[in-house]
Coordinates of C-alpha atoms and ligand atoms in Angstrom, one line a residue:
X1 CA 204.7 56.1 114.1
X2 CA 203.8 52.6 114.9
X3 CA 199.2 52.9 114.9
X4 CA 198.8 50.5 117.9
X5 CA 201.3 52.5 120.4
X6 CA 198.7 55.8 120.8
X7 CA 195.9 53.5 122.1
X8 CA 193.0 53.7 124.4
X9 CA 191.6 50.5 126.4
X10 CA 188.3 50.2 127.0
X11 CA 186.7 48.1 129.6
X12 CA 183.2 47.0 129.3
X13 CA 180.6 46.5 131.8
X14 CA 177.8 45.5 129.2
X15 CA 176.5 48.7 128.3
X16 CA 174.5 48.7 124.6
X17 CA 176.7 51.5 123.8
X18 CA 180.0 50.2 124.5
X19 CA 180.7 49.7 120.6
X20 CA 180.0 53.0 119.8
X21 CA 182.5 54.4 122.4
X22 CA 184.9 52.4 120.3
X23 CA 183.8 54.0 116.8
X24 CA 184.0 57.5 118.5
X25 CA 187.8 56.8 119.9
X26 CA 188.6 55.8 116.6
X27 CA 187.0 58.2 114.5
X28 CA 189.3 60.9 116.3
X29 CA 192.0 58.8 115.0
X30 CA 193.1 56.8 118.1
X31 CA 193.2 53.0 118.2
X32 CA 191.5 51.5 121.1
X33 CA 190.3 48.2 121.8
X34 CA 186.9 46.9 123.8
X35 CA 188.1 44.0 126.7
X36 CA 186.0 42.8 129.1
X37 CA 185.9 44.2 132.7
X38 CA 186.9 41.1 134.2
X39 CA 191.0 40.7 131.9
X40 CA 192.4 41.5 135.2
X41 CA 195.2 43.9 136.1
X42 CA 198.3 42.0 133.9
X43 CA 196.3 42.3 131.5
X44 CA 195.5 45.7 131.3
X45 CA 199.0 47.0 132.2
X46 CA 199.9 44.3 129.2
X47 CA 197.7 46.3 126.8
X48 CA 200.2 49.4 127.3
X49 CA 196.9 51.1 127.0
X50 CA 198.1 55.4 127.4
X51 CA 194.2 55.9 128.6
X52 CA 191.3 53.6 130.2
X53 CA 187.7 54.2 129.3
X54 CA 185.5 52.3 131.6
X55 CA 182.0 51.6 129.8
X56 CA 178.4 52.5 131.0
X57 CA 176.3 49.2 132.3
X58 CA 172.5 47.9 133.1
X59 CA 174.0 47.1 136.6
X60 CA 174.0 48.9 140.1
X61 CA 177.1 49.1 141.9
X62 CA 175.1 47.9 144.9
X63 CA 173.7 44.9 143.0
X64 CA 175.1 41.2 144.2
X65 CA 177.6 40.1 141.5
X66 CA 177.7 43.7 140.0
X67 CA 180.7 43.7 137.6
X68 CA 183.3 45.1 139.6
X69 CA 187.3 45.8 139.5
X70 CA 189.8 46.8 141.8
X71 CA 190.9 49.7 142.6
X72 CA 194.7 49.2 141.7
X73 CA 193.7 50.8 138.0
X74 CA 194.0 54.0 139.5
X75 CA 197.3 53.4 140.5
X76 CA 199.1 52.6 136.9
X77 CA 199.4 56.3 136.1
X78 CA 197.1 56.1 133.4
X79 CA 194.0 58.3 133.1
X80 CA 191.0 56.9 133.5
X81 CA 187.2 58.0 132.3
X82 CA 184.3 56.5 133.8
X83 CA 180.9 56.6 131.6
X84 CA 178.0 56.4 133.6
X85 CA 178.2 53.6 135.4
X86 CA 182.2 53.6 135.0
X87 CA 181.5 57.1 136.5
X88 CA 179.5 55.4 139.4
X89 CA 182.6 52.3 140.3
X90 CA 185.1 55.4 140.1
X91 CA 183.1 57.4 142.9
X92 CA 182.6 53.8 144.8
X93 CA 185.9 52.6 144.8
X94 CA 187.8 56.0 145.4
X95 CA 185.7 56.8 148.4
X96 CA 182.8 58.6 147.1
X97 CA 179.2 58.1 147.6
X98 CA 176.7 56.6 145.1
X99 CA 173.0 57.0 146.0
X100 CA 170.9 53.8 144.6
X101 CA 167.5 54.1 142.8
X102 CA 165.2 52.5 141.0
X103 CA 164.1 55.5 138.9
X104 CA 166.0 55.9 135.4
X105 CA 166.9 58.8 134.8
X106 CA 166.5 58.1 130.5
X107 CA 166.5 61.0 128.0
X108 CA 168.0 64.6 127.3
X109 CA 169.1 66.5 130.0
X110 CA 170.3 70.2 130.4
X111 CA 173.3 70.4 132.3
X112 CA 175.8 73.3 133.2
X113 CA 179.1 73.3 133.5
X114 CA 180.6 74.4 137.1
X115 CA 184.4 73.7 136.2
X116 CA 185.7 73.2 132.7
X117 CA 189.3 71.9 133.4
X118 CA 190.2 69.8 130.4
X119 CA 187.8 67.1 129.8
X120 CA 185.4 70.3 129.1
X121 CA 187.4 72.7 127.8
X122 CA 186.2 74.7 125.2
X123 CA 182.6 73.6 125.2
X124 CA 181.3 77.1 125.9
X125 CA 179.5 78.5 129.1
X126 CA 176.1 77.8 128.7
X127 CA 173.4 75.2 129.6
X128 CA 174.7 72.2 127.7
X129 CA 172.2 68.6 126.0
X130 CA 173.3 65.6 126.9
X131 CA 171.9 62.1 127.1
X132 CA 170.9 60.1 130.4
X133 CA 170.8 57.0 130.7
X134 CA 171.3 55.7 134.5
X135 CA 169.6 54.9 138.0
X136 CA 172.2 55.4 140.5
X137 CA 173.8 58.9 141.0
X138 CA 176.9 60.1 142.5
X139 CA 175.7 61.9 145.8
X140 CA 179.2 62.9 147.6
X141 CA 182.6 62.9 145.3
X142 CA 185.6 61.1 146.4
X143 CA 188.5 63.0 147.9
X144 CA 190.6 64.6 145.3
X145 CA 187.5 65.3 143.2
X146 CA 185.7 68.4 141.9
X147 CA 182.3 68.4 140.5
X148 CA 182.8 69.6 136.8
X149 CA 179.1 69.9 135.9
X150 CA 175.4 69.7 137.5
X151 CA 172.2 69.5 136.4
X152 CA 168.5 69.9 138.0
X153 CA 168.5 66.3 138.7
X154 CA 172.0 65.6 140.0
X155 CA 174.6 67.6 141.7
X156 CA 177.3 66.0 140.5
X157 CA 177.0 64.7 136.3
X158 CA 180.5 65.1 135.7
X159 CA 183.3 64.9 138.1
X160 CA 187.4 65.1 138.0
X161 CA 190.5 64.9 140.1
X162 CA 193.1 66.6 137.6
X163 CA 196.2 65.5 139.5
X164 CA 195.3 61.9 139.1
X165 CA 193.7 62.3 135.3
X166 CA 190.5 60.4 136.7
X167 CA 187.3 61.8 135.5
X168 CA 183.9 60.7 135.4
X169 CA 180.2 61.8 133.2
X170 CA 176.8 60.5 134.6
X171 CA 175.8 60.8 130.8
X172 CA 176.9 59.5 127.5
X173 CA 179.2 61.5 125.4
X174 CA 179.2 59.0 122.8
X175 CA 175.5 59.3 121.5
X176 CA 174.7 61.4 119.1
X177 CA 172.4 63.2 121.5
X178 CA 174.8 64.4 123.1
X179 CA 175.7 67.3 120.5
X180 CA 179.1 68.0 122.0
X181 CA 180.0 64.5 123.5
X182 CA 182.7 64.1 120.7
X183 CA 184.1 67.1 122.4
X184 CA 184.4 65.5 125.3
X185 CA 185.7 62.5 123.9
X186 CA 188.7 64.2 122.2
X187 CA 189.5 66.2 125.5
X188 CA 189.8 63.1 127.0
X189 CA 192.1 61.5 124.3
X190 CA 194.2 64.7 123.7
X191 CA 193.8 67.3 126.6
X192 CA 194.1 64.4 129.0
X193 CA 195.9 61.8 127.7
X194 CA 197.9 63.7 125.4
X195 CA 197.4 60.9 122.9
X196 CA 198.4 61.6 119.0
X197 CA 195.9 60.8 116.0
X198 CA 198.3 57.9 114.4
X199 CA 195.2 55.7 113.6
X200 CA 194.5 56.3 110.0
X201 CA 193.6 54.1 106.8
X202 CA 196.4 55.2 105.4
X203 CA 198.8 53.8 108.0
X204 CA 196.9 50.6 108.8
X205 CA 197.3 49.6 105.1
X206 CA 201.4 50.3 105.3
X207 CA 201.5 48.8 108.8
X208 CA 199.1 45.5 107.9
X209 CA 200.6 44.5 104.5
X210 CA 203.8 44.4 106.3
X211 CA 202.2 42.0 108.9
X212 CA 201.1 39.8 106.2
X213 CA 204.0 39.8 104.5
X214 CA 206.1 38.8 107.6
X215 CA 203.6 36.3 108.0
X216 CA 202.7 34.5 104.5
X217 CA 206.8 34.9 103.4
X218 CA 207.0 32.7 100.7
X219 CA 203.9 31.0 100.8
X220 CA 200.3 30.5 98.9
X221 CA 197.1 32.1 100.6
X222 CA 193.8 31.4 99.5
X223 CA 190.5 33.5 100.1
X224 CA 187.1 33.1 99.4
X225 CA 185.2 36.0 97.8
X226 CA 181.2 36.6 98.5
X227 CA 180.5 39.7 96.5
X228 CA 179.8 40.7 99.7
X229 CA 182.4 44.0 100.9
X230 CA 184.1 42.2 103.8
X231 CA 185.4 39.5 101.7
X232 CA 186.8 41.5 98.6
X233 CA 188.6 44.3 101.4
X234 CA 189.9 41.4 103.2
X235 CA 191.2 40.2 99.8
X236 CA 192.2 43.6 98.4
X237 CA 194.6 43.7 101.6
X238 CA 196.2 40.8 101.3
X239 CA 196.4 41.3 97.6
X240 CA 198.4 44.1 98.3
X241 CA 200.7 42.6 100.4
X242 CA 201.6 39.4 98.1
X243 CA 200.2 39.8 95.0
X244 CA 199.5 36.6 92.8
X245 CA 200.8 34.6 95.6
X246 CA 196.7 35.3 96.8
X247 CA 194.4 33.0 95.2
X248 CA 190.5 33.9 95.2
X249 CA 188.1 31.4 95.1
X250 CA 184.3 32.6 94.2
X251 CA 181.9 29.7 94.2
X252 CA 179.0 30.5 92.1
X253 CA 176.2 28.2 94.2
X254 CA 173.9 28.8 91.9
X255 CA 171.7 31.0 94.3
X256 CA 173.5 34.3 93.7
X257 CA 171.5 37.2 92.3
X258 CA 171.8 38.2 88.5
X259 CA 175.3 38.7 87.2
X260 CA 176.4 39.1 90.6
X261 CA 179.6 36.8 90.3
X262 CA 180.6 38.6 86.3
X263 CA 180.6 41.9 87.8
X264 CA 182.6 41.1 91.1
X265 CA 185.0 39.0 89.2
X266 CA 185.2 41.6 86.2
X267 CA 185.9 44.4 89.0
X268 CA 188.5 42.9 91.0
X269 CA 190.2 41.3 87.9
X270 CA 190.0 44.9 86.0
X271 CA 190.8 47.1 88.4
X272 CA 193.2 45.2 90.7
X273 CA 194.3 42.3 88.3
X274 CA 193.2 39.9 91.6
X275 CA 193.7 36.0 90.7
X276 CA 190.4 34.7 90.7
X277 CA 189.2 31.4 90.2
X278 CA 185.8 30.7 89.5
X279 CA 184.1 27.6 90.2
X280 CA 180.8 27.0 88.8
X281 CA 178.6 24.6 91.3
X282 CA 175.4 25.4 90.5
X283 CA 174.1 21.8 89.0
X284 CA 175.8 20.4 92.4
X285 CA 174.2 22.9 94.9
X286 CA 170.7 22.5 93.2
X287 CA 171.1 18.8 92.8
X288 CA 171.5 18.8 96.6
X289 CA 168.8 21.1 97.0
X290 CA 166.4 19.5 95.7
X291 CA 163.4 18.7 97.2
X292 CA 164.3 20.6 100.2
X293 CA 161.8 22.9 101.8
X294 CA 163.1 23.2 105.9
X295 CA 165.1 27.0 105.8
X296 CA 167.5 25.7 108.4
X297 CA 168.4 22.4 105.6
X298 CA 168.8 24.8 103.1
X299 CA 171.5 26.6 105.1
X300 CA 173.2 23.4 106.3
X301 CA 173.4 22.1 103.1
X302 CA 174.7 25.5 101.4
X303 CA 177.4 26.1 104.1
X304 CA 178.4 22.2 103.6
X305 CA 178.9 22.0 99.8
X306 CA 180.2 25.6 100.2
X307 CA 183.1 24.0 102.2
X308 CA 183.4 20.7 99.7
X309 CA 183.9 22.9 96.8
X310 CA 185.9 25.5 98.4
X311 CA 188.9 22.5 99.5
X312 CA 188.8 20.7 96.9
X313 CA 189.5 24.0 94.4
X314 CA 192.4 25.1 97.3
X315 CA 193.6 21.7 97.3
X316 CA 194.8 22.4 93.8
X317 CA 196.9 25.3 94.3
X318 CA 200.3 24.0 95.6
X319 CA 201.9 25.6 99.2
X320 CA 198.5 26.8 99.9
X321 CA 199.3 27.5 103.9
X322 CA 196.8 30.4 105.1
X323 CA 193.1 30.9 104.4
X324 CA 191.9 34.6 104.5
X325 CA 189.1 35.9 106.1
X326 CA 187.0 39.5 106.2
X327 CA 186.2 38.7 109.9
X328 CA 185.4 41.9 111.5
X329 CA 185.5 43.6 114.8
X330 CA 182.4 43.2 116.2
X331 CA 182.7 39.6 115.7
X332 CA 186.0 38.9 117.8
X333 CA 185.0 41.3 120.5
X334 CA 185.1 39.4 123.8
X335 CA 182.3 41.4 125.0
X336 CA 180.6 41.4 128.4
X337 CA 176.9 40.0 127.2
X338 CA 174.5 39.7 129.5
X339 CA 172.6 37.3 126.6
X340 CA 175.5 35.1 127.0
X341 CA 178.5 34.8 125.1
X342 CA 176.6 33.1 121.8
X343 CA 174.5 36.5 121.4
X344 CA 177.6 38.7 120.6
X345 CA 179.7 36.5 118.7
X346 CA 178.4 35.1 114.8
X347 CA 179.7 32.1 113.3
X348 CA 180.6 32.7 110.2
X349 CA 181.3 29.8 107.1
X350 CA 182.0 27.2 109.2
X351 CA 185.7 26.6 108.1
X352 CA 187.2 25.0 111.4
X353 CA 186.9 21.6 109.7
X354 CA 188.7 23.0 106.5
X355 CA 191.5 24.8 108.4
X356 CA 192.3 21.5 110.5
X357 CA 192.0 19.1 107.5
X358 CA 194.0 21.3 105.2
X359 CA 196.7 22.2 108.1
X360 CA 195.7 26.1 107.2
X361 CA 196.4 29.1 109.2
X362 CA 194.0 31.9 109.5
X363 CA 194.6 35.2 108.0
X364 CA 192.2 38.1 109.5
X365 CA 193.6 41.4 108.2
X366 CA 189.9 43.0 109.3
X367 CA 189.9 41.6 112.5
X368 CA 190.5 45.0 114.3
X369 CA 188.2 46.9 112.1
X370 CA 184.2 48.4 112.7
X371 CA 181.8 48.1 109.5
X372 CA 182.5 51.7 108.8
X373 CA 186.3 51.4 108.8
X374 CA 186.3 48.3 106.4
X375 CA 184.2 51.0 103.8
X376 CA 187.3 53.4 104.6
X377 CA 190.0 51.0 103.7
X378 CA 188.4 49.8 100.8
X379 CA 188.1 53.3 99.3
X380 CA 191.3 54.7 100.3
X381 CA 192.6 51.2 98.2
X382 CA 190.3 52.3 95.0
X383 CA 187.7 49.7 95.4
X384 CA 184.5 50.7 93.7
X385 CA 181.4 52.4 95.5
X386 CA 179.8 49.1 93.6
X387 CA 181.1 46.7 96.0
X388 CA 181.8 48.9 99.1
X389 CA 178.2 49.9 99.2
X390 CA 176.8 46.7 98.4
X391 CA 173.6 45.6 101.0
X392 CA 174.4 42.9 102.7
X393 CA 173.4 39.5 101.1
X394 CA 173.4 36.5 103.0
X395 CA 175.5 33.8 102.1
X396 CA 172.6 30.8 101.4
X397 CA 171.7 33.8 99.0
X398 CA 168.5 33.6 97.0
X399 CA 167.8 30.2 98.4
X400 CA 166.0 31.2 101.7
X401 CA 164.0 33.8 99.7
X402 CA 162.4 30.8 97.8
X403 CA 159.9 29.9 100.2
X404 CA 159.2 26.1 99.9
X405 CA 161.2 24.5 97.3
X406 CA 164.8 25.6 95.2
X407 CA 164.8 24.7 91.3
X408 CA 166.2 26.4 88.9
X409 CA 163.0 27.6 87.4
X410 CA 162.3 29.5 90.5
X411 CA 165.5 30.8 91.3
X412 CA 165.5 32.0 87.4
X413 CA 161.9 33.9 88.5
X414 CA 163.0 35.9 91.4
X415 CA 167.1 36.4 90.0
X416 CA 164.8 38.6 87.2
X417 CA 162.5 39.5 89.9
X418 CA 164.9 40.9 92.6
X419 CA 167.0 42.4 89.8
X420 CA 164.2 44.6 88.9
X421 CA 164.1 45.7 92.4
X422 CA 167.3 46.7 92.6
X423 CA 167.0 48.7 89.7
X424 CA 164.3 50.6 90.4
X425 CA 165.6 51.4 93.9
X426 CA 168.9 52.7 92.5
X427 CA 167.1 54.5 89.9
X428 CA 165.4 55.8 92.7
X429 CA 168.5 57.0 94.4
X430 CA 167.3 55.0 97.4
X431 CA 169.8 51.8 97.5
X432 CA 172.6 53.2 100.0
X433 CA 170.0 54.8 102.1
X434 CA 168.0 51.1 102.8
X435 CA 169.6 48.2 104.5
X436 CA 168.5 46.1 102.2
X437 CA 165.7 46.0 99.4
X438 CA 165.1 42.7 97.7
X439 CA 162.3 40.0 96.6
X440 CA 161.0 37.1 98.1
X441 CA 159.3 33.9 95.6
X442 CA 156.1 32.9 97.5
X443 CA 155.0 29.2 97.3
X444 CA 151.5 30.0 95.8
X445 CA 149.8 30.9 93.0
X446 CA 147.0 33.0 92.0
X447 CA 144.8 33.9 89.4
X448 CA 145.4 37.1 87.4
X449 CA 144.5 38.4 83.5
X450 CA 146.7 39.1 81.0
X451 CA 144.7 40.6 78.0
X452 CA 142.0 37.8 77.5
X453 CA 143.3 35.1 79.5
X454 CA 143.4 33.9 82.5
X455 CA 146.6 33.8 84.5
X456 CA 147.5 31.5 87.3
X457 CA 151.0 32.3 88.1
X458 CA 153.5 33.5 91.0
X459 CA 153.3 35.7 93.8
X460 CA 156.3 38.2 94.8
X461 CA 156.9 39.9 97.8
X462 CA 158.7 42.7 98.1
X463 CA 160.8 43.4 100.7
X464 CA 162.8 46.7 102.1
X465 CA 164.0 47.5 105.7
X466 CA 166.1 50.3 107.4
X467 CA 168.6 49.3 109.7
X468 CA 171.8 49.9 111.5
X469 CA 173.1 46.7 112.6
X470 CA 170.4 44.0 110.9
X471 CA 169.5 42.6 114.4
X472 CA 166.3 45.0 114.5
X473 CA 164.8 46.6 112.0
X474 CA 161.9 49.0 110.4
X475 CA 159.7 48.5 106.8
X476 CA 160.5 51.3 104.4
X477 CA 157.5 53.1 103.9
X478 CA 158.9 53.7 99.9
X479 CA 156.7 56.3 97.5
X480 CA 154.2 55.0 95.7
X481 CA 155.7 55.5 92.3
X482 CA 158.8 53.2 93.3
X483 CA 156.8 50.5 94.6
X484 CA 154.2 51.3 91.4
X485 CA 157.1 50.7 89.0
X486 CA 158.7 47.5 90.7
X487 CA 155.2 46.2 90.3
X488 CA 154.1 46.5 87.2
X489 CA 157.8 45.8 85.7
X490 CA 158.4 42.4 87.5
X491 CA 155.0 41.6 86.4
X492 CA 155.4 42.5 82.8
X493 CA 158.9 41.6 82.5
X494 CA 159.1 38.4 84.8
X495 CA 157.8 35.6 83.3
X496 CA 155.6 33.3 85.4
X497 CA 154.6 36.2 88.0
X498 CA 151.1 37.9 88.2
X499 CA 151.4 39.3 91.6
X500 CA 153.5 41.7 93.5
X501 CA 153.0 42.2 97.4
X502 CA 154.3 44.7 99.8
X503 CA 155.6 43.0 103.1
X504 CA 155.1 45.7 106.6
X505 CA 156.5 43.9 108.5
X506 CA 159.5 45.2 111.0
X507 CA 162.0 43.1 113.0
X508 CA 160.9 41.9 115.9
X509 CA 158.7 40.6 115.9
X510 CA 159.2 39.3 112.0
X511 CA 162.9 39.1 110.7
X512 CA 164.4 40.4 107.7
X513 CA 164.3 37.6 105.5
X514 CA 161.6 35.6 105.0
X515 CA 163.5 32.0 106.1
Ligands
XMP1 P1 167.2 38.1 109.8 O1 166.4 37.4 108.7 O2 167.7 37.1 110.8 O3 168.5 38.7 109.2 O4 166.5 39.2 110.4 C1 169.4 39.5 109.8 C2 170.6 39.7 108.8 O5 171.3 38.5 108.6 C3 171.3 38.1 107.2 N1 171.1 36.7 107.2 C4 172.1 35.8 106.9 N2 173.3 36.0 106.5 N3 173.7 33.7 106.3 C5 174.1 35.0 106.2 O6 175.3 35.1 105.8 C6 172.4 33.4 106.7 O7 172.0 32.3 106.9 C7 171.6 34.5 107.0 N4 170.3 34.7 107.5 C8 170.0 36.0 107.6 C9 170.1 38.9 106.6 O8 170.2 39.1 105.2 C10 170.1 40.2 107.4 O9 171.1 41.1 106.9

């Protein structure tokens, strides 16, 4: 069964939670994709799409230049489900009345179910939790619909017209506070839509190392490898699909944490007998480093020689035509931001100059996947819980955790610094539950004792955050005896450090690394 033909189209009107409709669609095995509200028609009949999902939004339908479609959607045959304010442009367009008001309705609500039909089939007959988030309500349903549930605030939370397939919730089935939103969610897809679950690991693996096959034929690819999980699934894939014909390139900069680049390179070379060239830059990254204290340099300087040293080790491979990439999901998502456009979408190494200079096509085998779907892949092709578990690192690596100035000294002090920290957090049994956990070099010193003498050394700070997406974020309060032991190791062990700090500090207002 081909994966993309049982798919779901979702159209978003800016709601926070838009993503995480996506993740749900998916996880019941359908594939779906997030397009803006505003792709038109052609577009949306182009899709093929066998059910619409239109997404919740911060706007009233009332407001001036509320995002807004037309009503010929209802008219392709294909069923529709409006989410909250998707509920509120279905009851508006189709005739109904929406009442305005400035009072959110915002938390759990109770509601009961009047008239199950399919979207709430089998969800049981009593009072059910769900999760408001909305201002306007739907006061009178259009013609053709029935009210499928009420609560003590609104008379109408859910509504349907069974003959058409159009139905609309006033809450959000896609939060987790919404115990039996999933429910609802796979109604939707399989009562309603009579969709089938083709959307599995297992068949996007068959399904995309054909595509890359078709695509590459007979020539070279190269791909550059992080350490980092996006990069080595991305690689993994393509791997699969053309064997040696896949050149990795990992560029040790010289800012990478202890033995990062031995154990990724042992791993994929063991395990999956990857071709992988490694290029040792350090003395040129540091040499350029030097002196350097602004964090933003430091980045522009690392992404630059990143690129130098990446061509000119490509440019040695002959018929080199694509360039790989672990480019995910959430980075090509056309999104409706009301932050603007630059807020949703991340640039990543800045390769645009490489691909034009080098006449290279990009390869994205990831480019359709969430976070949580790349771990998937990765494991269903055997990669180790060692790389798919990995905390994100960023790519100027240990360099903008040296506050002030990168030498080699330094970056020797906190590579046996933040190494300790790792180990004790994995000792701990606390390294997949933390975002990330890691050390920071402070530029000062101060005094300490060390049996008679007097010390005047290093300051560490260490750092560990929970988090869901790294755009905001929350200090670990970690036990004492973890914190105890990362202390009194990197002080004993690290040479040149007298001092460890704990940073309580969450994001915003502060950010997750320190530059
Ligand atoms: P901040 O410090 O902005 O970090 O709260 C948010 C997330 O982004 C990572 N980060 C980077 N990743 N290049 C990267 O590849 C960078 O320049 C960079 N700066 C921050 C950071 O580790 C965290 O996960």
């Amino acid at each position: 069964m081909d994966i993309h033909s049982e798919k779901v189209l979702i159209l978003d009107f800016g709601s926070q939670y838009t993503q995480l409709i996506a993740r749900r669609v998916r996880e019941a095995k359908v594939y779906c994709e997030i397009h803006p509200f505003n792709s038109g028609l052609a577009s949306v009949k182009a899709f093929k799409p066998k059910g619409i999902i239109l997404s919740g939004g911060p706007s009233s339908v009332y407001d001036k230049g509320a995002p807004m479609i037309g009503r010929e959607i209802f008219g392709l045959g294909v069923p529709v489900l409006g989410i909250c304010y998707g509920m509120q442009l279905i009851a508006k367009l189709l005739g109904g009345k929406v009442e305005r008001s400035n009072k959110r309705e915002y938390g759990g609500a109770d509601i009961v179910i009047e008239n199950a039909g399919d979207l709430f089939n089998g969800l049981g007959s009593g009072p059910m939790k769900v999760w408001m988030s909305h201002g306007d309500r739907v006061e009178a349903l259009p013609p053709g619909f029935k009210t499928i549930a009420r609560s003590d605030n609104s008379a109408i939370c859910a509504m349907g017209d069974a003959k058409r397939k159009i139905y609309g919730v006033q809450f959000h089935p896609e939060v987790v506070h919404t115990p039996k939103g999933d429910k609802i969610l796979k109604n939707f897809l399989f009562q309603v839509c009579a969709l089938k679950p083709a959307w599995t690991m297992k068949s996007f693996i068959e399904t995309s190392i054909e595509d890359i096959r078709a695509r590459a034929g007979e020539d070279r690819v190269v791909c550059g490898i992080s350490g980092g999980v996006d990069s080595a699934v991305a690689a993994l894939l393509v791997h699969k699909a053309i064997g040696a014909r896949l050149t990795c390139i990992f560029v040790d900069n010289g800012v990478l944490r202890k033995n990062e680049a031995d154990k990724v390179e042992a791993t994929l070379k063991k395990s999956f007998h990857m071709n992988i060239r490694r290029v040792n830059a350090s003395a040129r990254f540091l040499k350029k480093l030097k002196g350097v204290e602004d964090p933003e340099r430091k980045r522009k300087i690392i992404g630059g020689e990143f690129v130098r040293v990446f061509e000119a080790e490509a440019k040695k491979i002959k018929n080199v035509k694509f360039l790989a990439q672990g480019t995910l999901y959430p980075d090509v998502i056309e999104s409706v931001s009301f932050k603007g456009p630059s807020a949703t979408i991340k640039s990543h190494h800045n390769v645009g100059g490489l691909l034009k200079k080098m006449k290279l096509k990009l390869v994205e085998p990831l480019r359709e996947l969430f976070k949580d779907e790349v771990r998937a892949l990765g494991r269903e092709m055997g990669m180790p819980d060692e790389i798919i578990d990995r905390q994100p690192f960023p790519g100027p690596g240990l360099a903008i955790r040296i506050i002030g100035e990168v030498t080699k000294k330094r970056c020797d002090i906190l590579r046996e610094a933040d190494a300790i920290v790792l180990e004790e957090i994995k000792s701990a049994g606390l390294y997949k539950k933390i975002w990330q956990s890691f050390a920071v070099l402070l530029p000062i010193r101060t005094v300490g004792v060390m049996g008679d003498e007097r010390t005047y050394e290093n300051t560490i700070a260490l750092r560990a955050v929970e988090s869901v997406d790294g755009m905001t974020a929350d200090w670990v309060k970690l036990p004492y005896e973890v914190m105890e032991n990362i202390s009194r190791r990197v002080i004993n062990e690290v040479r040149g450090v007298n001092r460890v700090v704990y940073d309580i500090s969450s994001k915003p207002p502060s950010t997750i690394e320190w530059e």
